[in-house]
PDB file of C-alpha atoms and ligand atoms in Angstrom:
ATOM      1  CA  MET Y   1      10.365 -81.596  14.192  1.00  0.00           C
ATOM      2  CA  ALA Y   2       8.476 -84.820  12.355  1.00  0.00           C
ATOM      3  CA  ALA Y   3       4.889 -85.015  12.904  1.00  0.00           C
ATOM      4  CA  TYR Y   4       3.789 -86.950  16.131  1.00  0.00           C
ATOM      5  CA  ASP Y   5       2.941 -90.044  14.612  1.00  0.00           C
ATOM      6  CA  ASP Y   6       6.020 -90.199  12.279  1.00  0.00           C
ATOM      7  CA  ARG Y   7       9.035 -90.444  15.052  1.00  0.00           C
ATOM      8  CA  ASP Y   8      11.523 -92.931  15.779  1.00  0.00           C
ATOM      9  CA  GLY Y   9      11.104 -94.697  19.232  1.00  0.00           C
ATOM     10  CA  PHE Y  10       8.892 -96.710  21.485  1.00  0.00           C
ATOM     11  CA  ILE Y  11       5.216 -96.058  23.036  1.00  0.00           C
ATOM     12  CA  TRP Y  12       4.118 -98.366  25.561  1.00  0.00           C
ATOM     13  CA  MET Y  13       0.808 -99.510  24.915  1.00  0.00           C
ATOM     14  CA  ASP Y  14      -1.626-102.196  26.603  1.00  0.00           C
ATOM     15  CA  GLY Y  15       1.229-103.602  28.655  1.00  0.00           C
ATOM     16  CA  LYS Y  16       4.171-103.736  26.407  1.00  0.00           C
ATOM     17  CA  LEU Y  17       6.244-101.256  24.244  1.00  0.00           C
ATOM     18  CA  VAL Y  18       5.543-100.831  20.626  1.00  0.00           C
ATOM     19  CA  GLU Y  19       7.542 -99.055  17.766  1.00  0.00           C
ATOM     20  CA  TRP Y  20       6.688 -95.477  17.837  1.00  0.00           C
ATOM     21  CA  ARG Y  21       5.033 -95.402  14.196  1.00  0.00           C
ATOM     22  CA  GLY Y  22       3.275 -98.976  14.974  1.00  0.00           C
ATOM     23  CA  ALA Y  23       1.119 -97.144  18.181  1.00  0.00           C
ATOM     24  CA  GLN Y  24      -2.159 -97.042  16.138  1.00  0.00           C
ATOM     25  CA  VAL Y  25      -5.736 -97.283  16.942  1.00  0.00           C
ATOM     26  CA  HIS Y  26      -8.879 -98.255  14.314  1.00  0.00           C
ATOM     27  CA  VAL Y  27     -11.185 -95.279  13.405  1.00  0.00           C
ATOM     28  CA  LEU Y  28     -14.086 -97.062  15.132  1.00  0.00           C
ATOM     29  CA  THR Y  29     -12.096 -96.585  18.518  1.00  0.00           C
ATOM     30  CA  HIS Y  30     -15.163 -95.572  20.746  1.00  0.00           C
ATOM     31  CA  ALA Y  31     -13.019 -92.348  22.338  1.00  0.00           C
ATOM     32  CA  LEU Y  32     -12.566 -90.899  18.762  1.00  0.00           C
ATOM     33  CA  HIS Y  33     -16.387 -90.362  18.395  1.00  0.00           C
ATOM     34  CA  TYR Y  34     -17.267 -89.686  22.050  1.00  0.00           C
ATOM     35  CA  ALA Y  35     -14.317 -88.780  24.102  1.00  0.00           C
ATOM     36  CA  SER Y  36     -14.360 -91.390  26.095  1.00  0.00           C
ATOM     37  CA  ALA Y  37     -10.751 -90.562  27.054  1.00  0.00           C
ATOM     38  CA  VAL Y  38      -8.937 -89.469  30.091  1.00  0.00           C
ATOM     39  CA  PHE Y  39      -5.166 -88.566  30.066  1.00  0.00           C
ATOM     40  CA  GLU Y  40      -2.156 -87.156  32.045  1.00  0.00           C
ATOM     41  CA  GLY Y  41       0.494 -84.820  31.242  1.00  0.00           C
ATOM     42  CA  GLU Y  42       4.065 -85.082  33.591  1.00  0.00           C
ATOM     43  CA  ARG Y  43       7.028 -84.027  33.304  1.00  0.00           C
ATOM     44  CA  CYS Y  44      10.450 -85.963  34.108  1.00  0.00           C
ATOM     45  CA  TYR Y  45      13.347 -83.920  35.296  1.00  0.00           C
ATOM     46  CA  ASN Y  46      16.747 -85.395  35.561  1.00  0.00           C
ATOM     47  CA  GLY Y  47      15.540 -88.737  35.215  1.00  0.00           C
ATOM     48  CA  ARG Y  48      12.637 -88.630  38.070  1.00  0.00           C
ATOM     49  CA  ILE Y  49       8.994 -87.797  36.928  1.00  0.00           C
ATOM     50  CA  PHE Y  50       7.536 -85.061  39.467  1.00  0.00           C
ATOM     51  CA  LYS Y  51       4.678 -86.230  41.572  1.00  0.00           C
ATOM     52  CA  SER Y  52       4.470 -89.481  39.378  1.00  0.00           C
ATOM     53  CA  THR Y  53       2.237 -91.382  41.625  1.00  0.00           C
ATOM     54  CA  GLU Y  54       0.117 -88.247  42.093  1.00  0.00           C
ATOM     55  CA  HIS Y  55      -0.652 -88.237  38.567  1.00  0.00           C
ATOM     56  CA  SER Y  56      -1.157 -92.101  38.172  1.00  0.00           C
ATOM     57  CA  GLU Y  57      -3.810 -91.444  40.957  1.00  0.00           C
ATOM     58  CA  ARG Y  58      -5.556 -88.739  39.205  1.00  0.00           C
ATOM     59  CA  LEU Y  59      -5.720 -90.686  35.968  1.00  0.00           C
ATOM     60  CA  LEU Y  60      -7.427 -93.899  37.817  1.00  0.00           C
ATOM     61  CA  LYS Y  61      -9.682 -91.448  39.412  1.00  0.00           C
ATOM     62  CA  SER Y  62     -10.286 -89.551  36.326  1.00  0.00           C
ATOM     63  CA  GLY Y  63     -11.236 -93.040  34.764  1.00  0.00           C
ATOM     64  CA  GLN Y  64     -13.669 -93.834  37.464  1.00  0.00           C
ATOM     65  CA  LEU Y  65     -15.520 -90.583  37.191  1.00  0.00           C
ATOM     66  CA  LEU Y  66     -16.053 -91.231  33.360  1.00  0.00           C
ATOM     67  CA  ASP Y  67     -17.136 -94.926  33.935  1.00  0.00           C
ATOM     68  CA  MET Y  68     -14.314 -96.385  32.560  1.00  0.00           C
ATOM     69  CA  PRO Y  69     -12.207 -98.177  35.210  1.00  0.00           C
ATOM     70  CA  ILE Y  70      -8.577 -98.487  34.090  1.00  0.00           C
ATOM     71  CA  PRO Y  71      -6.987-101.869  34.249  1.00  0.00           C
ATOM     72  CA  TYR Y  72      -3.877-101.208  35.796  1.00  0.00           C
ATOM     73  CA  THR Y  73      -3.022-100.091  39.278  1.00  0.00           C
ATOM     74  CA  ALA Y  74      -0.937 -96.798  40.193  1.00  0.00           C
ATOM     75  CA  ALA Y  75       2.170 -98.856  40.685  1.00  0.00           C
ATOM     76  CA  GLN Y  76       1.879-100.355  37.449  1.00  0.00           C
ATOM     77  CA  ILE Y  77       1.100 -97.209  35.795  1.00  0.00           C
ATOM     78  CA  ASP Y  78       4.113 -95.714  37.507  1.00  0.00           C
ATOM     79  CA  ALA Y  79       6.234 -98.531  36.304  1.00  0.00           C
ATOM     80  CA  ALA Y  80       5.128 -98.074  32.695  1.00  0.00           C
ATOM     81  CA  LYS Y  81       6.239 -94.662  32.714  1.00  0.00           C
ATOM     82  CA  VAL Y  82       9.860 -95.199  33.826  1.00  0.00           C
ATOM     83  CA  GLU Y  83      10.030 -98.314  31.170  1.00  0.00           C
ATOM     84  CA  VAL Y  84       9.052 -96.122  28.274  1.00  0.00           C
ATOM     85  CA  LEU Y  85      11.292 -93.179  29.371  1.00  0.00           C
ATOM     86  CA  LYS Y  86      13.896 -95.662  29.414  1.00  0.00           C
ATOM     87  CA  ALA Y  87      13.216 -97.340  26.133  1.00  0.00           C
ATOM     88  CA  ASN Y  88      13.113 -93.796  24.612  1.00  0.00           C
ATOM     89  CA  GLY Y  89      16.599 -92.871  26.483  1.00  0.00           C
ATOM     90  CA  LEU Y  90      15.154 -89.706  27.969  1.00  0.00           C
ATOM     91  CA  THR Y  91      15.663 -88.352  31.350  1.00  0.00           C
ATOM     92  CA  ASP Y  92      14.173 -84.688  30.526  1.00  0.00           C
ATOM     93  CA  ALA Y  93      10.888 -85.327  28.950  1.00  0.00           C
ATOM     94  CA  TYR Y  94       7.486 -84.797  28.834  1.00  0.00           C
ATOM     95  CA  VAL Y  95       5.003 -87.731  29.576  1.00  0.00           C
ATOM     96  CA  ARG Y  96       1.640 -88.153  28.221  1.00  0.00           C
ATOM     97  CA  ALA Y  97      -0.503 -91.106  29.478  1.00  0.00           C
ATOM     98  CA  ILE Y  98      -3.943 -91.684  27.952  1.00  0.00           C
ATOM     99  CA  ALA Y  99      -6.720 -93.934  28.919  1.00  0.00           C
ATOM    100  CA  PHE Y 100      -9.610 -94.441  26.244  1.00  0.00           C
ATOM    101  CA  ARG Y 101     -12.396 -96.894  25.477  1.00  0.00           C
ATOM    102  CA  GLY Y 102     -11.286 -98.792  22.436  1.00  0.00           C
ATOM    103  CA  ALA Y 103     -12.765-100.465  19.556  1.00  0.00           C
ATOM    104  CA  GLY Y 104     -15.209-103.189  20.781  1.00  0.00           C
ATOM    105  CA  ASP Y 105     -18.594-104.620  20.423  1.00  0.00           C
ATOM    106  CA  GLU Y 106     -20.303-101.039  20.648  1.00  0.00           C
ATOM    107  CA  MET Y 107     -20.317 -98.313  18.679  1.00  0.00           C
ATOM    108  CA  GLY Y 108     -23.313 -96.314  20.155  1.00  0.00           C
ATOM    109  CA  VAL Y 109     -23.187 -93.870  22.928  1.00  0.00           C
ATOM    110  CA  ALA Y 110     -22.805 -96.786  25.681  1.00  0.00           C
ATOM    111  CA  SER Y 111     -19.187 -98.400  25.608  1.00  0.00           C
ATOM    112  CA  LEU Y 112     -19.500-100.774  28.623  1.00  0.00           C
ATOM    113  CA  GLY Y 113     -18.278-103.685  26.312  1.00  0.00           C
ATOM    114  CA  ASN Y 114     -15.315-102.002  24.623  1.00  0.00           C
ATOM    115  CA  PRO Y 115     -11.968-102.625  26.616  1.00  0.00           C
ATOM    116  CA  VAL Y 116     -10.457 -99.783  28.246  1.00  0.00           C
ATOM    117  CA  ARG Y 117      -6.804 -99.030  26.646  1.00  0.00           C
ATOM    118  CA  LEU Y 118      -3.778 -97.294  27.997  1.00  0.00           C
ATOM    119  CA  ALA Y 119      -0.869 -95.826  26.270  1.00  0.00           C
ATOM    120  CA  ILE Y 120       2.091 -93.870  27.539  1.00  0.00           C
ATOM    121  CA  ALA Y 121       4.292 -91.751  25.453  1.00  0.00           C
ATOM    122  CA  CYS Y 122       6.909 -89.204  26.138  1.00  0.00           C
ATOM    123  CA  TRP Y 123       9.219 -86.620  24.079  1.00  0.00           C
ATOM    124  CA  THR Y 124      11.066 -83.680  24.767  1.00  0.00           C
ATOM    125  CA  TRP Y 125       9.065 -80.670  24.975  1.00  0.00           C
ATOM    126  CA  GLY Y 126      10.547 -77.091  26.329  1.00  0.00           C
ATOM    127  CA  ALA Y 127       8.643 -74.022  27.516  1.00  0.00           C
ATOM    128  CA  TYR Y 128       5.018 -74.160  26.730  1.00  0.00           C
ATOM    129  CA  TYR Y 129       4.851 -70.664  26.426  1.00  0.00           C
ATOM    130  CA  GLY Y 130       8.023 -69.957  24.777  1.00  0.00           C
ATOM    131  CA  ASP Y 131       9.676 -66.855  25.742  1.00  0.00           C
ATOM    132  CA  ALA Y 132       6.465 -65.870  27.855  1.00  0.00           C
ATOM    133  CA  LYS Y 133       8.616 -67.316  31.053  1.00  0.00           C
ATOM    134  CA  MET Y 134      10.676 -64.343  30.935  1.00  0.00           C
ATOM    135  CA  LYS Y 135       8.673 -61.278  29.775  1.00  0.00           C
ATOM    136  CA  GLY Y 136       5.123 -62.504  30.654  1.00  0.00           C
ATOM    137  CA  ALA Y 137       2.625 -64.137  28.684  1.00  0.00           C
ATOM    138  CA  LYS Y 138      -0.549 -62.501  27.000  1.00  0.00           C
ATOM    139  CA  LEU Y 139      -3.900 -63.946  27.438  1.00  0.00           C
ATOM    140  CA  ASP Y 140      -6.992 -63.287  25.598  1.00  0.00           C
ATOM    141  CA  ILE Y 141     -10.440 -63.818  27.057  1.00  0.00           C
ATOM    142  CA  SER Y 142     -12.309 -66.777  26.158  1.00  0.00           C
ATOM    143  CA  LYS Y 143     -15.601 -66.817  25.041  1.00  0.00           C
ATOM    144  CA  TRP Y 144     -16.191 -70.059  26.267  1.00  0.00           C
ATOM    145  CA  LYS Y 145     -17.136 -70.676  30.028  1.00  0.00           C
ATOM    146  CA  ARG Y 146     -15.757 -73.588  32.294  1.00  0.00           C
ATOM    147  CA  PRO Y 147     -19.000 -75.817  32.736  1.00  0.00           C
ATOM    148  CA  SER Y 148     -20.977 -76.796  35.862  1.00  0.00           C
ATOM    149  CA  PRO Y 149     -20.025 -79.863  38.032  1.00  0.00           C
ATOM    150  CA  GLU Y 150     -23.496 -80.353  37.576  1.00  0.00           C
ATOM    151  CA  THR Y 151     -22.983 -80.544  33.651  1.00  0.00           C
ATOM    152  CA  ILE Y 152     -19.718 -82.502  33.314  1.00  0.00           C
ATOM    153  CA  PRO Y 153     -17.264 -84.072  35.850  1.00  0.00           C
ATOM    154  CA  CYS Y 154     -15.019 -81.360  35.791  1.00  0.00           C
ATOM    155  CA  GLU Y 155     -12.424 -82.965  38.246  1.00  0.00           C
ATOM    156  CA  ALA Y 156     -11.491 -85.566  35.689  1.00  0.00           C
ATOM    157  CA  LYS Y 157      -8.598 -84.758  32.936  1.00  0.00           C
ATOM    158  CA  ALA Y 158     -10.827 -85.763  30.575  1.00  0.00           C
ATOM    159  CA  ALA Y 159     -10.400 -85.467  26.658  1.00  0.00           C
ATOM    160  CA  GLY Y 160     -14.162 -84.026  26.235  1.00  0.00           C
ATOM    161  CA  LEU Y 161     -13.388 -80.847  28.727  1.00  0.00           C
ATOM    162  CA  TYR Y 162     -10.544 -79.617  26.212  1.00  0.00           C
ATOM    163  CA  MET Y 163     -13.042 -78.975  23.197  1.00  0.00           C
ATOM    164  CA  ILE Y 164     -13.758 -75.747  24.371  1.00  0.00           C
ATOM    165  CA  CYS Y 165     -10.043 -74.998  25.272  1.00  0.00           C
ATOM    166  CA  THR Y 166      -8.727 -75.799  21.754  1.00  0.00           C
ATOM    167  CA  MET Y 167     -11.227 -73.323  20.237  1.00  0.00           C
ATOM    168  CA  SER Y 168     -10.210 -70.752  22.741  1.00  0.00           C
ATOM    169  CA  LYS Y 169      -6.526 -71.094  22.363  1.00  0.00           C
ATOM    170  CA  HIS Y 170      -7.030 -70.963  18.592  1.00  0.00           C
ATOM    171  CA  ALA Y 171      -9.049 -67.637  18.927  1.00  0.00           C
ATOM    172  CA  ALA Y 172      -6.251 -66.208  21.166  1.00  0.00           C
ATOM    173  CA  MET Y 173      -3.304 -67.413  18.730  1.00  0.00           C
ATOM    174  CA  ALA Y 174      -5.132 -65.471  16.227  1.00  0.00           C
ATOM    175  CA  LYS Y 175      -5.108 -62.281  18.456  1.00  0.00           C
ATOM    176  CA  GLY Y 176      -0.985 -62.859  18.734  1.00  0.00           C
ATOM    177  CA  CYS Y 177      -1.817 -64.306  22.573  1.00  0.00           C
ATOM    178  CA  SER Y 178      -0.441 -67.262  23.898  1.00  0.00           C
ATOM    179  CA  ASP Y 179      -3.203 -68.489  25.420  1.00  0.00           C
ATOM    180  CA  ALA Y 180      -6.815 -67.584  26.804  1.00  0.00           C
ATOM    181  CA  MET Y 181      -8.171 -67.041  30.210  1.00  0.00           C
ATOM    182  CA  MET Y 182     -11.466 -68.538  30.858  1.00  0.00           C
ATOM    183  CA  PHE Y 183     -14.258 -67.477  33.356  1.00  0.00           C
ATOM    184  CA  ASP Y 184     -16.730 -69.936  34.565  1.00  0.00           C
ATOM    185  CA  TYR Y 185     -20.395 -70.746  34.333  1.00  0.00           C
ATOM    186  CA  ARG Y 186     -20.927 -68.306  37.127  1.00  0.00           C
ATOM    187  CA  GLY Y 187     -18.561 -65.478  35.667  1.00  0.00           C
ATOM    188  CA  TYR Y 188     -15.993 -66.134  38.400  1.00  0.00           C
ATOM    189  CA  VAL Y 189     -12.438 -66.169  36.911  1.00  0.00           C
ATOM    190  CA  ALA Y 190     -11.455 -70.106  36.488  1.00  0.00           C
ATOM    191  CA  GLU Y 191      -8.301 -71.050  34.444  1.00  0.00           C
ATOM    192  CA  ALA Y 192      -6.410 -70.877  31.032  1.00  0.00           C
ATOM    193  CA  THR Y 193      -6.862 -73.625  28.625  1.00  0.00           C
ATOM    194  CA  GLY Y 194      -4.344 -75.885  30.302  1.00  0.00           C
ATOM    195  CA  ALA Y 195      -3.188 -74.383  33.233  1.00  0.00           C
ATOM    196  CA  ASN Y 196      -4.192 -72.745  36.531  1.00  0.00           C
ATOM    197  CA  ILE Y 197      -4.048 -69.110  37.733  1.00  0.00           C
ATOM    198  CA  PHE Y 198      -2.766 -67.061  40.473  1.00  0.00           C
ATOM    199  CA  PHE Y 199      -3.094 -63.235  41.198  1.00  0.00           C
ATOM    200  CA  VAL Y 200      -0.922 -61.103  43.888  1.00  0.00           C
ATOM    201  CA  LYS Y 201      -2.358 -58.044  45.580  1.00  0.00           C
ATOM    202  CA  ASP Y 202      -0.310 -56.364  48.430  1.00  0.00           C
ATOM    203  CA  GLY Y 203       1.793 -59.523  49.156  1.00  0.00           C
ATOM    204  CA  GLU Y 204      -1.030 -61.750  49.117  1.00  0.00           C
ATOM    205  CA  VAL Y 205      -2.116 -64.698  46.807  1.00  0.00           C
ATOM    206  CA  HIS Y 206      -5.657 -65.269  45.352  1.00  0.00           C
ATOM    207  CA  THR Y 207      -6.552 -68.034  43.305  1.00  0.00           C
ATOM    208  CA  PRO Y 208      -9.908 -69.725  42.219  1.00  0.00           C
ATOM    209  CA  ALA Y 209     -11.525 -72.385  44.490  1.00  0.00           C
ATOM    210  CA  PRO Y 210     -11.379 -75.811  42.560  1.00  0.00           C
ATOM    211  CA  ASP Y 211     -14.829 -75.944  42.593  1.00  0.00           C
ATOM    212  CA  CYS Y 212     -15.077 -76.340  38.396  1.00  0.00           C
ATOM    213  CA  ILE Y 213     -11.650 -76.138  37.547  1.00  0.00           C
ATOM    214  CA  LEU Y 214      -8.801 -78.914  37.369  1.00  0.00           C
ATOM    215  CA  ASN Y 215      -7.072 -78.865  40.954  1.00  0.00           C
ATOM    216  CA  GLY Y 216      -3.631 -78.932  39.111  1.00  0.00           C
ATOM    217  CA  ILE Y 217      -0.961 -80.815  40.750  1.00  0.00           C
ATOM    218  CA  THR Y 218       1.162 -78.035  40.169  1.00  0.00           C
ATOM    219  CA  ARG Y 219      -1.205 -75.584  41.700  1.00  0.00           C
ATOM    220  CA  GLN Y 220      -1.401 -77.771  44.811  1.00  0.00           C
ATOM    221  CA  THR Y 221       2.639 -77.923  44.960  1.00  0.00           C
ATOM    222  CA  VAL Y 222       2.777 -73.826  44.462  1.00  0.00           C
ATOM    223  CA  ILE Y 223      -0.072 -73.192  47.431  1.00  0.00           C
ATOM    224  CA  GLY Y 224       2.172 -75.670  49.319  1.00  0.00           C
ATOM    225  CA  MET Y 225       5.099 -73.481  48.679  1.00  0.00           C
ATOM    226  CA  LEU Y 226       3.754 -70.186  49.240  1.00  0.00           C
ATOM    227  CA  ARG Y 227       2.223 -71.181  52.750  1.00  0.00           C
ATOM    228  CA  ASP Y 228       5.722 -72.505  53.682  1.00  0.00           C
ATOM    229  CA  MET Y 229       6.959 -69.145  52.667  1.00  0.00           C
ATOM    230  CA  GLN Y 230       4.739 -67.661  55.258  1.00  0.00           C
ATOM    231  CA  ILE Y 231       2.471 -65.856  52.183  1.00  0.00           C
ATOM    232  CA  LYS Y 232      -1.169 -65.850  52.520  1.00  0.00           C
ATOM    233  CA  VAL Y 233      -3.010 -67.872  49.813  1.00  0.00           C
ATOM    234  CA  HIS Y 234      -6.886 -67.125  49.285  1.00  0.00           C
ATOM    235  CA  GLU Y 235      -8.643 -69.831  47.423  1.00  0.00           C
ATOM    236  CA  ARG Y 236     -12.005 -68.193  46.448  1.00  0.00           C
ATOM    237  CA  GLN Y 237     -14.169 -67.128  43.882  1.00  0.00           C
ATOM    238  CA  ILE Y 238     -12.982 -64.530  41.830  1.00  0.00           C
ATOM    239  CA  GLU Y 239     -14.975 -61.821  40.260  1.00  0.00           C
ATOM    240  CA  ALA Y 240     -13.867 -60.145  36.853  1.00  0.00           C
ATOM    241  CA  SER Y 241     -14.087 -56.584  38.503  1.00  0.00           C
ATOM    242  CA  GLU Y 242     -11.242 -57.603  40.586  1.00  0.00           C
ATOM    243  CA  LEU Y 243      -8.690 -58.023  37.913  1.00  0.00           C
ATOM    244  CA  GLU Y 244      -8.168 -54.378  37.611  1.00  0.00           C
ATOM    245  CA  GLY Y 245      -6.688 -54.367  41.248  1.00  0.00           C
ATOM    246  CA  PHE Y 246      -4.282 -57.239  40.833  1.00  0.00           C
ATOM    247  CA  GLU Y 247      -0.601 -56.526  40.834  1.00  0.00           C
ATOM    248  CA  GLN Y 248       0.988 -59.889  39.507  1.00  0.00           C
ATOM    249  CA  CYS Y 249      -0.419 -62.832  37.810  1.00  0.00           C
ATOM    250  CA  TRP Y 250       0.924 -66.370  36.782  1.00  0.00           C
ATOM    251  CA  LEU Y 251      -0.141 -69.813  35.579  1.00  0.00           C
ATOM    252  CA  THR Y 252       1.022 -73.134  36.691  1.00  0.00           C
ATOM    253  CA  GLY Y 253       0.867 -76.454  35.150  1.00  0.00           C
ATOM    254  CA  THR Y 254       2.900 -79.210  34.482  1.00  0.00           C
ATOM    255  CA  ALA Y 255       3.540 -78.106  30.899  1.00  0.00           C
ATOM    256  CA  ALA Y 256       3.282 -74.598  32.127  1.00  0.00           C
ATOM    257  CA  GLU Y 257       5.530 -74.685  34.713  1.00  0.00           C
ATOM    258  CA  VAL Y 258       5.155 -71.428  36.529  1.00  0.00           C
ATOM    259  CA  THR Y 259       4.514 -69.051  33.729  1.00  0.00           C
ATOM    260  CA  PRO Y 260       4.273 -64.988  34.375  1.00  0.00           C
ATOM    261  CA  VAL Y 261       1.343 -63.489  32.914  1.00  0.00           C
ATOM    262  CA  GLY Y 262       1.846 -59.801  31.551  1.00  0.00           C
ATOM    263  CA  GLN Y 263      -1.748 -59.045  30.160  1.00  0.00           C
ATOM    264  CA  ILE Y 264      -5.081 -60.544  30.155  1.00  0.00           C
ATOM    265  CA  GLY Y 265      -7.206 -58.618  27.550  1.00  0.00           C
ATOM    266  CA  THR Y 266      -6.885 -54.776  28.598  1.00  0.00           C
ATOM    267  CA  TRP Y 267      -5.605 -55.926  32.178  1.00  0.00           C
ATOM    268  CA  THR Y 268      -1.899 -55.610  32.459  1.00  0.00           C
ATOM    269  CA  PHE Y 269       0.315 -57.277  35.216  1.00  0.00           C
ATOM    270  CA  GLU Y 270       3.925 -56.658  36.396  1.00  0.00           C
ATOM    271  CA  VAL Y 271       6.573 -59.593  36.367  1.00  0.00           C
ATOM    272  CA  GLY Y 272       7.231 -58.835  39.820  1.00  0.00           C
ATOM    273  CA  ASP Y 273       9.496 -60.383  42.413  1.00  0.00           C
ATOM    274  CA  LEU Y 274       6.956 -62.872  44.120  1.00  0.00           C
ATOM    275  CA  THR Y 275       6.267 -64.227  40.605  1.00  0.00           C
ATOM    276  CA  ARG Y 276       9.820 -64.663  39.940  1.00  0.00           C
ATOM    277  CA  ARG Y 277      10.505 -66.303  43.375  1.00  0.00           C
ATOM    278  CA  VAL Y 278       7.691 -68.619  42.884  1.00  0.00           C
ATOM    279  CA  ALA Y 279       8.928 -69.536  39.295  1.00  0.00           C
ATOM    280  CA  THR Y 280      12.434 -70.224  40.696  1.00  0.00           C
ATOM    281  CA  GLU Y 281      11.635 -72.007  43.938  1.00  0.00           C
ATOM    282  CA  TYR Y 282       9.263 -74.340  41.723  1.00  0.00           C
ATOM    283  CA  GLU Y 283      12.219 -74.773  39.163  1.00  0.00           C
ATOM    284  CA  LYS Y 284      14.100 -75.981  42.172  1.00  0.00           C
ATOM    285  CA  LEU Y 285      11.844 -78.158  43.551  1.00  0.00           C
ATOM    286  CA  VAL Y 286      10.951 -80.368  40.474  1.00  0.00           C
ATOM    287  CA  ARG Y 287      14.730 -80.941  39.998  1.00  0.00           C
ATOM    288  CA  ALA Y 288      15.544 -81.569  43.858  1.00  0.00           C
TER     289      ALA Y 288
HETATM  290  C1  LIG I   1      -7.197 -77.322  32.037  1.00  0.00           C
HETATM  291  C2  LIG I   1      -6.239 -77.478  33.219  1.00  0.00           C
HETATM  292  N1  LIG I   1      -6.133 -76.533  34.373  1.00  0.00           N
HETATM  293  C3  LIG I   1      -4.886 -76.867  34.917  1.00  0.00           C
HETATM  294  C4  LIG I   1      -3.979 -77.667  34.486  1.00  0.00           C
HETATM  295  C5  LIG I   1      -2.809 -77.654  35.537  1.00  0.00           C
HETATM  296  O1  LIG I   1      -2.678 -79.232  36.109  1.00  0.00           O
HETATM  297  P1  LIG I   1      -1.592 -79.484  36.581  1.00  0.00           P
HETATM  298  O2  LIG I   1      -0.706 -78.851  37.317  1.00  0.00           O
HETATM  299  O3  LIG I   1      -1.666 -80.691  37.156  1.00  0.00           O
HETATM  300  O4  LIG I   1      -0.888 -79.952  35.189  1.00  0.00           O
HETATM  301  C6  LIG I   1      -4.114 -78.229  33.485  1.00  0.00           C
HETATM  302  C7  LIG I   1      -2.884 -79.136  32.824  1.00  0.00           C
HETATM  303  O5  LIG I   1      -2.643 -80.267  33.061  1.00  0.00           O
HETATM  304  C8  LIG I   1      -5.087 -78.392  32.580  1.00  0.00           C
HETATM  305  O6  LIG I   1      -5.179 -78.844  31.394  1.00  0.00           O
END
């Protein structure tokens, strides 16, 4: 596949469709220097973006949290996503919206004078963890910890929060793992570098409370599904010492969908019935 900046197609940028290779920014774009950017990852299935408006609303909220109000409404963002999918002739695709402080009067840390820009791209993207969907992903344990909400607005899906994710994922890949699980600043289980995490024990489900992790839209969907199935879900602080006793584990995320986990560090998990059931039900739901 060609590099991401060298493909045919169209990208929606600041209110209009532009030719893919022409969707460029200047090197003195504020976001490039200070991570003043927020984004969304979404999936379109059979011509319908799953939870499109929830993603648009989260993007707007992330912008507010970073003090960079995005100059579009959720309805306008929803419509732009439809427009870009149509322009590229895609019905099953990943959709990436990114809002960022552009180039302008300011090149220091402050950026109030620089415009907040919005771009939306889409492309075909298969399983995020390759064949892990069948056999269970192998996860490393990151040396980086998810930061405290007093350190950074962790509710935002903000570019700056991904610096430690990229480093964690690189270290994991060097060890032959698909991803890394991160603990939080207190030492509790947090999430993977781009997905939330769930565990099963004695027929009940345990997942970290979203107090310093991204409260994923897939996470919330899966919790709803489990409760509809009359399965007890505990959203709570999970200690490292508990990993030994969990029987099953899976990740959730727009890109990851529901991916079983077979191993985290030296802890192992079976790809069990509940994991498979949740993965199948999620597949059905997004295409319903
Ligand atoms: C760090 C992190 N946690 C969790 C998620 C899952 O979020 P969602 O289900 O909204 O895609 C993502 C993916 O966006 C992520 O990057």
